[in-house]
C-alpha positions as a printed Julia matrix, in Angstrom:
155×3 Matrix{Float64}:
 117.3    80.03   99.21
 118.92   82.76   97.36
 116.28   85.27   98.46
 116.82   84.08  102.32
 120.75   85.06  101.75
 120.14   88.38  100.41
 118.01   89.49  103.19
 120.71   88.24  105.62
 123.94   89.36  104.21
 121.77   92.86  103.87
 120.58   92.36  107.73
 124.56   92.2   108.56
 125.71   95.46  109.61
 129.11   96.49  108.4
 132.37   95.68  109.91
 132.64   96.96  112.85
 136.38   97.2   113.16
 138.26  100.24  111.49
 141.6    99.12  112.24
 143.99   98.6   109.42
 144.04   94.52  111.19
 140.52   93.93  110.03
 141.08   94.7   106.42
 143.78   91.89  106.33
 142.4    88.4   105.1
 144.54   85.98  104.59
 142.22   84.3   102.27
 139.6    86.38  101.05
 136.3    83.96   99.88
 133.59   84.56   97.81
 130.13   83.21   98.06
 130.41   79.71   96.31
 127.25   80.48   94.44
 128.68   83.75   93.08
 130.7    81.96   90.32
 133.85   83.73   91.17
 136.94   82.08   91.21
 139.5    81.97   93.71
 141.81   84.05   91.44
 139.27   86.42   90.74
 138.22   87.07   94.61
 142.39   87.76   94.99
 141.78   90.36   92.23
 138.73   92.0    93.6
 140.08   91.76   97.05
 143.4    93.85   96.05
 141.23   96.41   94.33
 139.17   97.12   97.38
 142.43   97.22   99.51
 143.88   99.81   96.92
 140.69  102.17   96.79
 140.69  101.9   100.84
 144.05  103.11  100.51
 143.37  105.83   98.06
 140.21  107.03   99.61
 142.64  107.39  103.24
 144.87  108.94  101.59
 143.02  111.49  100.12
 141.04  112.43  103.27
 144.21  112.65  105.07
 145.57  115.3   102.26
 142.46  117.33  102.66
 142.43  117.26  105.87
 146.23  118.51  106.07
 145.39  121.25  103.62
 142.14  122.71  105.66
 144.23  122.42  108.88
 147.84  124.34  107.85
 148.05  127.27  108.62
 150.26  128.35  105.62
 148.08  126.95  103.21
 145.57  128.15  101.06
 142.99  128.87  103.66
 145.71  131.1   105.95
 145.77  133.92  103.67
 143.08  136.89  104.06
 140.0   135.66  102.33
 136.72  136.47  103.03
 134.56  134.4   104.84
 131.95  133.54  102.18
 134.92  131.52  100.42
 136.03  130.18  103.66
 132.64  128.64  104.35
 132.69  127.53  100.7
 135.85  125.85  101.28
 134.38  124.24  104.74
 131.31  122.99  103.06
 133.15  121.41   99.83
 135.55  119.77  102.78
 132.07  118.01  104.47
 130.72  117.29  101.05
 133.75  115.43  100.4
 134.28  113.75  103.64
 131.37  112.71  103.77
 130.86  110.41  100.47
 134.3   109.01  100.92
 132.96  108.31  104.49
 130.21  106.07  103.01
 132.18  104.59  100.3
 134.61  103.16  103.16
 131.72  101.82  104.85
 130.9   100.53  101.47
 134.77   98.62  101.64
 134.71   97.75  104.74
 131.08   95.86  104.25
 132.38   93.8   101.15
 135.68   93.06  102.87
 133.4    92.02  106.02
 131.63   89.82  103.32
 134.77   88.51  101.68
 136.03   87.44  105.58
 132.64   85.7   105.66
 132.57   84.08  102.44
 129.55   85.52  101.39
 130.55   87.83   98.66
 129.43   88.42   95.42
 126.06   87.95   95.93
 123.54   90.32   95.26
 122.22   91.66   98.72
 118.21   91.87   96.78
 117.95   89.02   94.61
 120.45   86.7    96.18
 121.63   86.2    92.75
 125.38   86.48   91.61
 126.28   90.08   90.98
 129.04   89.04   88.08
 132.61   89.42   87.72
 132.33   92.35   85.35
 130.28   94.63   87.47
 132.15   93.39   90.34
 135.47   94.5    88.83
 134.61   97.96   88.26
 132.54   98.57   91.88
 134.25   95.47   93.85
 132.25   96.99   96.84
 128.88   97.11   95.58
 125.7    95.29   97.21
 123.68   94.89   94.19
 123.19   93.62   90.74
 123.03   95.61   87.67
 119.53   94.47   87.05
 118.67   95.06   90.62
 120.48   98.41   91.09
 118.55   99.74   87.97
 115.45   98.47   90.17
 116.25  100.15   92.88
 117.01  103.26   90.68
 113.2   103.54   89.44
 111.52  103.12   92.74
 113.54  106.06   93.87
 112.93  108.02   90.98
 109.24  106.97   90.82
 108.56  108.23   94.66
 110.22  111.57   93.56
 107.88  112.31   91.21
């Protein structure tokens, strides 16, 4: 059974809505096999709506600084450190892009009451692990896994 979850919570695409509305859940759940409790869900779920917030926030700022026109990037510099600049900006957009994705999936799973389960084992990912990445998909053990196989097909 807990192999059947995994493979659909990891079939589930992630939310779909962007709106600020979708991120609010009244009562956030966690999988009742994940051994979370109620208070602890509350926890995780404010953490993920703070780093949402902080990520936002910090795209906005970057954004604001590669757009003014009395910023650092109006004065005369040469174009080698303006296409530095430019590719730094996409570098940075795009990881925080996929780590709201990342957010927005375990808030999709906390709506659903399917979170804290470990999207390749099906087994509980832990309240530790889950307290320092509340958005990740995976177990430690499973992660590590994961980990090898990539490093073993880049060899």
């Amino acid at each position: 059974m807990a192999k059947e979850k995994a493979k659909a919570a990891a079939a589930k695409p992630a939310d779909k809505a962007i709106g600020a509305a979708a991120f609010d859940i009244e009562n956030p759940q966690s999988d009742p096999d994940s051994g979370l409790t109620a208070k602890q869900t509350r926890e995780l779920y404010d953490k993920l709506r703070k780093e949402r917030q902080r990520v936002l926030e910090g795209v906005r700022r970057h954004i604001a600084e590669a757009t003014d026109p009395t910023g650092p990037m109006a004065d005369e510099m040469d174009q080698a450190s303006r296409d530095a600049e430019q590719a730094y900006l996409i570098r940075y957009a795009n990881k925080e892009r996929k780590l709201l994705i990342e957010i927005a999936h375990a808030l999709q799973k906390m709506r659903s009451g399917e979170y804290g389960i470990c999207e390749g084992t099906g087994e509980p990912i832990g309240f530790k692990r889950l307290s320092i990445r509340p958005w990740t998909r995976y177990s430690i053990q499973h992660k590590e896994e994961l980990e090898r196989r990539k490093a073993e097909r880049a060899r």
